[in-house]
mmCIF file of C-alpha atoms and ligand atoms in Angstrom:
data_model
loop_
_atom_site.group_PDB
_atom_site.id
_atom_site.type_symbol
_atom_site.label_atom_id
_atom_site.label_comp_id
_atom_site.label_asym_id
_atom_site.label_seq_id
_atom_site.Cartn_x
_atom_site.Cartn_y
_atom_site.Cartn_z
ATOM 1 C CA UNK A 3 49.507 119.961 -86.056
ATOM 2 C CA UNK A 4 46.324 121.030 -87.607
ATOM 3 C CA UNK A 5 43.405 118.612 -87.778
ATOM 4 C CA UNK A 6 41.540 118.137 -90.748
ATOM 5 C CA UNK A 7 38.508 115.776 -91.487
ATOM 6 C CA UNK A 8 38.930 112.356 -92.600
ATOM 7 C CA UNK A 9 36.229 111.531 -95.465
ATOM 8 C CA UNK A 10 34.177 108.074 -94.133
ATOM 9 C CA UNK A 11 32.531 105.963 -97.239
ATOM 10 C CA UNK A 12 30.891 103.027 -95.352
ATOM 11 C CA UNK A 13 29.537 100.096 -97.732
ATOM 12 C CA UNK A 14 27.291 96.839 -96.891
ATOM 13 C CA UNK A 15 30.469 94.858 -97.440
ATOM 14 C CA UNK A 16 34.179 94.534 -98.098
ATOM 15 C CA UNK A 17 33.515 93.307 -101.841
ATOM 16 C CA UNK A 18 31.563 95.639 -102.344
ATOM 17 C CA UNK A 19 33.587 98.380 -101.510
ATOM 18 C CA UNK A 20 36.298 96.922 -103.056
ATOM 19 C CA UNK A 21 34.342 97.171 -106.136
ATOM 20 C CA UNK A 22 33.608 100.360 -105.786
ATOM 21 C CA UNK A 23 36.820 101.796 -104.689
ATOM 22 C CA UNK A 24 38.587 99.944 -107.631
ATOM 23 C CA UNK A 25 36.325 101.759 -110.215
ATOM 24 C CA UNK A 26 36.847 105.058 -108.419
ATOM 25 C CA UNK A 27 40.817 104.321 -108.067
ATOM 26 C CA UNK A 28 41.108 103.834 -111.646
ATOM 27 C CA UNK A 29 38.637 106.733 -112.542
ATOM 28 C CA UNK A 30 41.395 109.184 -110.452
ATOM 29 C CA UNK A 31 44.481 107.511 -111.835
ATOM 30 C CA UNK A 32 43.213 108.253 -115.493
ATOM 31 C CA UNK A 33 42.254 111.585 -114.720
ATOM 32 C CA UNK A 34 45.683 111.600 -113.283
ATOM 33 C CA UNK A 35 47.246 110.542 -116.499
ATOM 34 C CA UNK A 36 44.986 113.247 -118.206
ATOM 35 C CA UNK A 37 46.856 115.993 -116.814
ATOM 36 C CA UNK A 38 50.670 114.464 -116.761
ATOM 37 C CA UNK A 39 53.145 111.648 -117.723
ATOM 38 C CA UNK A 40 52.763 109.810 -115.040
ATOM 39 C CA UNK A 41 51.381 108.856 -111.891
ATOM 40 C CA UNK A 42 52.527 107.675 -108.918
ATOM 41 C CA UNK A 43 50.901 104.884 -106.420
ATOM 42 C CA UNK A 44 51.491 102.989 -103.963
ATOM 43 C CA UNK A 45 49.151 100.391 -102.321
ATOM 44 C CA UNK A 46 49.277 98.126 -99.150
ATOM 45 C CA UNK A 47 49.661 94.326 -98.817
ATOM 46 C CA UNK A 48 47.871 92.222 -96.059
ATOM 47 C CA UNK A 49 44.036 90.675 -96.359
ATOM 48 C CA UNK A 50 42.600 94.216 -97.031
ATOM 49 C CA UNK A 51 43.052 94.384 -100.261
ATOM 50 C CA UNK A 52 42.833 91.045 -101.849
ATOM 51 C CA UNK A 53 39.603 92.016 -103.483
ATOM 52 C CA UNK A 54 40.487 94.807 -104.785
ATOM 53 C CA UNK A 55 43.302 93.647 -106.322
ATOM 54 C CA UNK A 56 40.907 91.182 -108.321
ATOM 55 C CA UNK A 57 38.963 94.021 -109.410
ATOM 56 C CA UNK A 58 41.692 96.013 -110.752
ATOM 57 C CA UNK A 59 42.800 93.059 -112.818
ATOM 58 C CA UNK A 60 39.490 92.847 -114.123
ATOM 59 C CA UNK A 61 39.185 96.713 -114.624
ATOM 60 C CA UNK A 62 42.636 96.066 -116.706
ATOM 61 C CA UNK A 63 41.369 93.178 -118.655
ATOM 62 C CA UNK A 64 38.385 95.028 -119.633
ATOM 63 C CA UNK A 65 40.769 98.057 -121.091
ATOM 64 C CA UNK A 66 39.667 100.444 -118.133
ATOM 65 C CA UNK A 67 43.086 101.176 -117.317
ATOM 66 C CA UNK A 68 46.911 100.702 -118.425
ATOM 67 C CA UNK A 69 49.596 100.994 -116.277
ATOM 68 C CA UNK A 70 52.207 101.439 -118.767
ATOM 69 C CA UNK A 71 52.383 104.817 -117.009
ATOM 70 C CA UNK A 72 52.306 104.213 -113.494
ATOM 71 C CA UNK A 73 55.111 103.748 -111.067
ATOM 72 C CA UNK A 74 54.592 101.575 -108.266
ATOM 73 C CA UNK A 75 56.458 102.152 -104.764
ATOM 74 C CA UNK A 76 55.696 99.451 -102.135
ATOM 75 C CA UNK A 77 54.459 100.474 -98.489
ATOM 76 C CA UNK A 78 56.627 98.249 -96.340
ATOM 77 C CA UNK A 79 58.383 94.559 -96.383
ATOM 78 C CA UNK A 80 59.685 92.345 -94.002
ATOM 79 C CA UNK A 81 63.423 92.191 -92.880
ATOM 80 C CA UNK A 82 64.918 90.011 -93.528
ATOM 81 C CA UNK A 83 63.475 88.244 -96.008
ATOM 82 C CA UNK A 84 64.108 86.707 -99.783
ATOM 83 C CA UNK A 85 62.266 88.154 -102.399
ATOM 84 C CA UNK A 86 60.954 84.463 -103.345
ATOM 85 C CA UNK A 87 59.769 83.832 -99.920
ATOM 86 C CA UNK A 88 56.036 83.513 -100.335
ATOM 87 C CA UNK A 89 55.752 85.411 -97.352
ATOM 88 C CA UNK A 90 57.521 88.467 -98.346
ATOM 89 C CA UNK A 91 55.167 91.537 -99.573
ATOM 90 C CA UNK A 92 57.352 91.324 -102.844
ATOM 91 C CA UNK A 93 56.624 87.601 -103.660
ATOM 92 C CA UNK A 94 52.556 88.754 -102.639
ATOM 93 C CA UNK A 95 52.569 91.529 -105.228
ATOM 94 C CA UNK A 96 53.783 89.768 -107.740
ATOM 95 C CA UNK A 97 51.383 87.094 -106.939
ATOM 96 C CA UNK A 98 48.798 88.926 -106.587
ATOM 97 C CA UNK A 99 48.628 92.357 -108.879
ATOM 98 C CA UNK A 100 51.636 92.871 -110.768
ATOM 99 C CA UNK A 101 51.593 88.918 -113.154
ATOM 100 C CA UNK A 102 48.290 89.957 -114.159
ATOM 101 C CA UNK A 103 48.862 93.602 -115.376
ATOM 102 C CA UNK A 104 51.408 95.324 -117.866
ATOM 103 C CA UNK A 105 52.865 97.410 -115.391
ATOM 104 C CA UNK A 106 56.765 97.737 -116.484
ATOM 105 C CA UNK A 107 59.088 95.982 -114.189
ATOM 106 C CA UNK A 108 61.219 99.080 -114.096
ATOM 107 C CA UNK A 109 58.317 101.295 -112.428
ATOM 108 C CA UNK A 110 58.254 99.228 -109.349
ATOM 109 C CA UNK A 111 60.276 100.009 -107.169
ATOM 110 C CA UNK A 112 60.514 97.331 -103.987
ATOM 111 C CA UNK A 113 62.135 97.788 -100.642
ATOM 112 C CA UNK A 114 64.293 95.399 -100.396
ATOM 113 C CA UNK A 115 64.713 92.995 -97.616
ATOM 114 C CA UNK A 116 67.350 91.078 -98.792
ATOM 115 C CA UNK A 117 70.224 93.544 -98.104
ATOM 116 C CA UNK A 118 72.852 94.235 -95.822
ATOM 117 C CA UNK A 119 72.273 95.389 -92.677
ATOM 118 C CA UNK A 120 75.276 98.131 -93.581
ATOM 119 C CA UNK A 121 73.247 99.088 -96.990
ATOM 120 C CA UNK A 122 69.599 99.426 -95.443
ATOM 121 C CA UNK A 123 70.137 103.522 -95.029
ATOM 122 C CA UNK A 124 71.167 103.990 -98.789
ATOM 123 C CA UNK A 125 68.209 101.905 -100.191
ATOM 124 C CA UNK A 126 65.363 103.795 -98.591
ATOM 125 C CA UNK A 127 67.126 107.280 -99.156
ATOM 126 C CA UNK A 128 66.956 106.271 -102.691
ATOM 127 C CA UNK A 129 63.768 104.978 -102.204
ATOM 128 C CA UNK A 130 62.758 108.577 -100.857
ATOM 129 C CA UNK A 131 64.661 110.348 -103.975
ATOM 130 C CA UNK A 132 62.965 108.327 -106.193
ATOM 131 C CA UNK A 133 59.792 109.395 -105.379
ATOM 132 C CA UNK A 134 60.869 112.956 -104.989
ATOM 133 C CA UNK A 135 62.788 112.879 -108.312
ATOM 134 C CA UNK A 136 59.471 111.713 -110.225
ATOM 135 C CA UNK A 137 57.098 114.690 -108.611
ATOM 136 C CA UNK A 138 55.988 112.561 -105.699
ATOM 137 C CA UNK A 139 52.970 109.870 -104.901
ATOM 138 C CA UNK A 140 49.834 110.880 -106.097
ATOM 139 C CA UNK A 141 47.829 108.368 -104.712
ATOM 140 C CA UNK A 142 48.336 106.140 -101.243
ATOM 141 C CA UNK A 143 45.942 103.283 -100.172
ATOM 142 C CA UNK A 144 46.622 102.315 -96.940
ATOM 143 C CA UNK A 145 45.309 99.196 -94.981
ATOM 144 C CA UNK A 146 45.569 99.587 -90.862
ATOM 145 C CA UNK A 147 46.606 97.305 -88.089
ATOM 146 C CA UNK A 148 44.487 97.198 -84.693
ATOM 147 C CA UNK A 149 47.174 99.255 -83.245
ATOM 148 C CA UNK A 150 46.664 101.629 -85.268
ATOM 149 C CA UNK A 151 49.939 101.293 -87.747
ATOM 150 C CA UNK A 152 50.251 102.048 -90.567
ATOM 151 C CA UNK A 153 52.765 100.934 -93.206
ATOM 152 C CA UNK A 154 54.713 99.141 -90.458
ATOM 153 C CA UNK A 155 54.908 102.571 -88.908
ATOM 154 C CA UNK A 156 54.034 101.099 -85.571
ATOM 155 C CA UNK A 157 52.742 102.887 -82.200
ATOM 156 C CA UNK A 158 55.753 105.694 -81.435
ATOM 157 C CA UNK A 159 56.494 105.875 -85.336
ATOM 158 C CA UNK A 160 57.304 109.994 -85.259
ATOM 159 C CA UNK A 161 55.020 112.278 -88.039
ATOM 160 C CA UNK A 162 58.637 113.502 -89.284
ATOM 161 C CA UNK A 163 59.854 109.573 -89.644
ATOM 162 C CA UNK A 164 60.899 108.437 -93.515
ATOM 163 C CA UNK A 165 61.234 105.459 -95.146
ATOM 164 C CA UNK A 166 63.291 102.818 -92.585
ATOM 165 C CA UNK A 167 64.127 99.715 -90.840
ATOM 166 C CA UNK A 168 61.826 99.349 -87.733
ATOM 167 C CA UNK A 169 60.649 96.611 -84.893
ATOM 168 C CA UNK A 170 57.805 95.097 -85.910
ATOM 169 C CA UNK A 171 55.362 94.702 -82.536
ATOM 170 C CA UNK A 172 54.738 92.131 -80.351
ATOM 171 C CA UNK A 173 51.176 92.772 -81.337
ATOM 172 C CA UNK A 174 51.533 92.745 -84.858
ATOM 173 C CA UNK A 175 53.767 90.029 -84.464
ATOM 174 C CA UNK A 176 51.352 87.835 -82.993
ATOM 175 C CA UNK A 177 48.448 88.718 -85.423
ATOM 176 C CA UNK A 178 50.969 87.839 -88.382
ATOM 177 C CA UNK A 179 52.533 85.214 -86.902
ATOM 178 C CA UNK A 180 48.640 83.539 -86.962
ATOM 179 C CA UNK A 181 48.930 84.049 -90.888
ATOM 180 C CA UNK A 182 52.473 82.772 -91.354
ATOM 181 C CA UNK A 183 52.124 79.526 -93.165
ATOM 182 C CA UNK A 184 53.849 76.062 -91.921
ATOM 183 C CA UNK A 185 55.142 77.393 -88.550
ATOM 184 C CA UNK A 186 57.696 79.675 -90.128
ATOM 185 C CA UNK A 187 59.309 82.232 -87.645
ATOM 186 C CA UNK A 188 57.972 86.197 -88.782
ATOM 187 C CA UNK A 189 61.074 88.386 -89.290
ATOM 188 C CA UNK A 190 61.380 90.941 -86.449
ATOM 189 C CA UNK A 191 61.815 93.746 -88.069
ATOM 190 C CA UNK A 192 60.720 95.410 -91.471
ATOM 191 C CA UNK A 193 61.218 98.327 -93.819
ATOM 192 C CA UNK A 194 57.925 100.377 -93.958
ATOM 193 C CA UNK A 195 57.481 103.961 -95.951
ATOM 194 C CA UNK A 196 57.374 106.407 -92.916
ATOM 195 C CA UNK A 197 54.478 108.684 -91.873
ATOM 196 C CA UNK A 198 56.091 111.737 -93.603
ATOM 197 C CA UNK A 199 56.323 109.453 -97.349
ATOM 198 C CA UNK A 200 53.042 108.573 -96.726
ATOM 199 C CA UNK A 201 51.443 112.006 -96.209
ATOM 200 C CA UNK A 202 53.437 113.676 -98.372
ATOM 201 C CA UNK A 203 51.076 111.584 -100.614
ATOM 202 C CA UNK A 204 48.008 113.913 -102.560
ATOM 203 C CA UNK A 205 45.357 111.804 -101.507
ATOM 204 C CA UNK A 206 45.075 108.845 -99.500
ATOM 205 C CA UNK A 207 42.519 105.929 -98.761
ATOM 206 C CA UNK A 208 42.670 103.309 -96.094
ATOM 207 C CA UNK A 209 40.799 100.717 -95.861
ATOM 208 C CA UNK A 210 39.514 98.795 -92.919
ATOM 209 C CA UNK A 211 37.132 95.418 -93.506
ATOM 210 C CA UNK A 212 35.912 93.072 -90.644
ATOM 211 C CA UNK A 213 34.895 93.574 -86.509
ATOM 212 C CA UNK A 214 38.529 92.842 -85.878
ATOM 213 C CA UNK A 215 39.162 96.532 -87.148
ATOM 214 C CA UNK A 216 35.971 98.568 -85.339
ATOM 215 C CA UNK A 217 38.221 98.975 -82.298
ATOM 216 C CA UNK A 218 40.985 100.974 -84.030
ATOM 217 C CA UNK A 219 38.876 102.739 -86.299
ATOM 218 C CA UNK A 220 37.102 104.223 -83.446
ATOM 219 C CA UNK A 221 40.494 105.177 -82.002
ATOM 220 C CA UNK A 222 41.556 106.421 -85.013
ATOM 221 C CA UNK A 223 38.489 108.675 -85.826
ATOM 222 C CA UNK A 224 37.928 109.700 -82.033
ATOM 223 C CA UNK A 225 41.153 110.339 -80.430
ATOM 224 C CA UNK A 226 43.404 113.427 -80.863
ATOM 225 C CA UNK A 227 46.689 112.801 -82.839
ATOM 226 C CA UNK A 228 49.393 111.031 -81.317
ATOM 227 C CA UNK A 229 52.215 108.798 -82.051
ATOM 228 C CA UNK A 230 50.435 105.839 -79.997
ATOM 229 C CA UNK A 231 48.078 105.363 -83.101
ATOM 230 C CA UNK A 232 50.123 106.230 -86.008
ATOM 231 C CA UNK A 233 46.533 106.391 -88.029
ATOM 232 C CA UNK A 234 46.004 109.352 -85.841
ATOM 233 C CA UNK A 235 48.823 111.408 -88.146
ATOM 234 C CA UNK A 236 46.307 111.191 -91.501
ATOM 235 C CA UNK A 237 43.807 113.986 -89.414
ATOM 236 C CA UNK A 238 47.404 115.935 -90.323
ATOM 237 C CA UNK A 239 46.452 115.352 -93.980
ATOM 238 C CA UNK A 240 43.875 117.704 -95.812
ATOM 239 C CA UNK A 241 42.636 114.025 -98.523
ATOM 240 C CA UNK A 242 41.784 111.183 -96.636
ATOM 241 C CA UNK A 243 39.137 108.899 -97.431
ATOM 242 C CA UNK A 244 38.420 106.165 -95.031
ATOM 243 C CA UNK A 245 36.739 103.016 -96.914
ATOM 244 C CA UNK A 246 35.088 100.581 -94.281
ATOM 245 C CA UNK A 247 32.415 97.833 -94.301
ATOM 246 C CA UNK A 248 30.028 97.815 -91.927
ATOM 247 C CA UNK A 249 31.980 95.486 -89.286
ATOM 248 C CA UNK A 250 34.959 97.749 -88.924
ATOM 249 C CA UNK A 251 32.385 100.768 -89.035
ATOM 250 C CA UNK A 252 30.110 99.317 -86.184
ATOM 251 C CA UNK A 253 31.718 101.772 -83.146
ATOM 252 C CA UNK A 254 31.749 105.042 -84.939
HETATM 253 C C1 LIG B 336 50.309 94.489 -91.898
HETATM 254 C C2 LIG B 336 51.107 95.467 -92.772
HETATM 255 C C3 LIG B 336 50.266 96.626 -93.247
HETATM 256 C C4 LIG B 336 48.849 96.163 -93.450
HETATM 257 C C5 LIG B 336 48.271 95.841 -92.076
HETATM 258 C C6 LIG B 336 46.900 95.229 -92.116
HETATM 259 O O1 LIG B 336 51.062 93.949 -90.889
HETATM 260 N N1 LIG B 336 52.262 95.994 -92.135
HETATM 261 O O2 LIG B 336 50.823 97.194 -94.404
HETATM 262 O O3 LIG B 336 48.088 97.174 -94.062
HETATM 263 O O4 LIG B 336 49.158 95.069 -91.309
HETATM 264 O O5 LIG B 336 46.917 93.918 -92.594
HETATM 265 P P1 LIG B 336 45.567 93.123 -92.952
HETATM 266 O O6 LIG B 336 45.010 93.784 -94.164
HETATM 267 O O7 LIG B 336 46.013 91.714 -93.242
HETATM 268 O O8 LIG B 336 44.678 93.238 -91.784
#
């Protein structure tokens, strides 16, 4: 595996870079559109990227961007879980980005943690096809757990994994579990893209805010690649852009 240089942006702040980044985001996606139909993205869930959310729904409001042609294809979702659960990643999108913008309903494409145990296999081969079948993602963000996952591609995800049903970590486990509202028991397991979706991706941007993160983000930058720190896998990946604040940028 050949190691290529991650691109670091470090900003005062996380709303500032989230400002930043969303004005740069939308800036690619409509050169994007310049050249083709469509475009392809997929973006993570979690704290991260709460504010940048907000400023692509302002960014939309102001008539910076429509995303009448963009297909959506989420990074990862609990299992199992209903779709109306306002825990899920599905309910959070919704929530969050996809009520305040006029992206069509049919260019999102969800994994779906409502299914059968017996139909999981199907629905994230399709999941892959899709993507394949409409000339791939253009354009990953990322957010990162302090072990290093990403996606739920957790430590030992393999750089040749696809989209699946994994165990979610007793780390992560405990870190979400702090976040789960009322008490309510976090599913064990989860469908998550896997490292091969994700870099099969043109470019890709994660995004780390907060001291919680500096630990991982030096791991991340300084160690070689291995399946311990999933993260490690982007060095595989010849577009990366890290965006940190100056917290999660304090050890590098
Ligand atoms: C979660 C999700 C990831 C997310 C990461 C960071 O558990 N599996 O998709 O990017 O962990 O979450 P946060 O942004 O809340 O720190």
């Amino acid at each position: 595996m050949a190691k290529k240089e991650i691109r670091i942006k470090i900003y005062p702040d996380s709303k500032i870079a989230s400002k930043i980044f969303a004005e740069s985001l939308v800036d690619e996606i409509n050169e994007i559109l310049n050249k083709k139909k469509y475009c392809l993205i997929s973006l993570p869930t979690g704290n991260t990227p709460i504010d940048l959310f907000n400023e692509i729904i302002e960014l939309y409001k102001k008539k910076k961007i429509t995303f009448k042609n963009i297909y959506f294809f989420n990074l990862d979702e609990f299992y199992p879980i209903s779709k109306d659960d306002a825990q899920s990643y599905n309910y959070y999108l919704y929530e969050k980005l996809f009520s305040h913008i006029d992206m069509p309903k049919k260019n999102i494409s969800m994994l779906n943690g409502t299914l059968k145990e017996k139909d999981i296999t199907s629905h994230c081969l399709s999941f892959e096809n899709k993507i394949e079948k409409l000339g791939g993602l253009d354009i990953q963000v990322l957010g990162i757990g302090q072990n290093g996952h990403i996606g739920f591609n957790e430590p030992g995800s393999l750089r040749d994994s696809i989209t699946r049903k994994v165990k979610i970590s007793d780390n992560s486990l405990s870190i979400i579990s702090s976040e789960f509202k009322d008490n309510v028991k976090v599913p064990r397991e989860a469908l998550t893209m896997g490292v091969k979706t994700i870099l099969s991706c043109d470019k890709i941007f994660l995004l780390a805010w907060g001291k919680n993160k500096s630990t991982i983000i030096e791991k991340t930058i300084k160690s070689k690649i291995t399946k311990n720190i999933p993260a490690t896998y982007l060095k595989t990946h010849n577009d990366v852009t890290f965006i940190l604040d100056k917290h999660s940028s304090l050890k590098i």
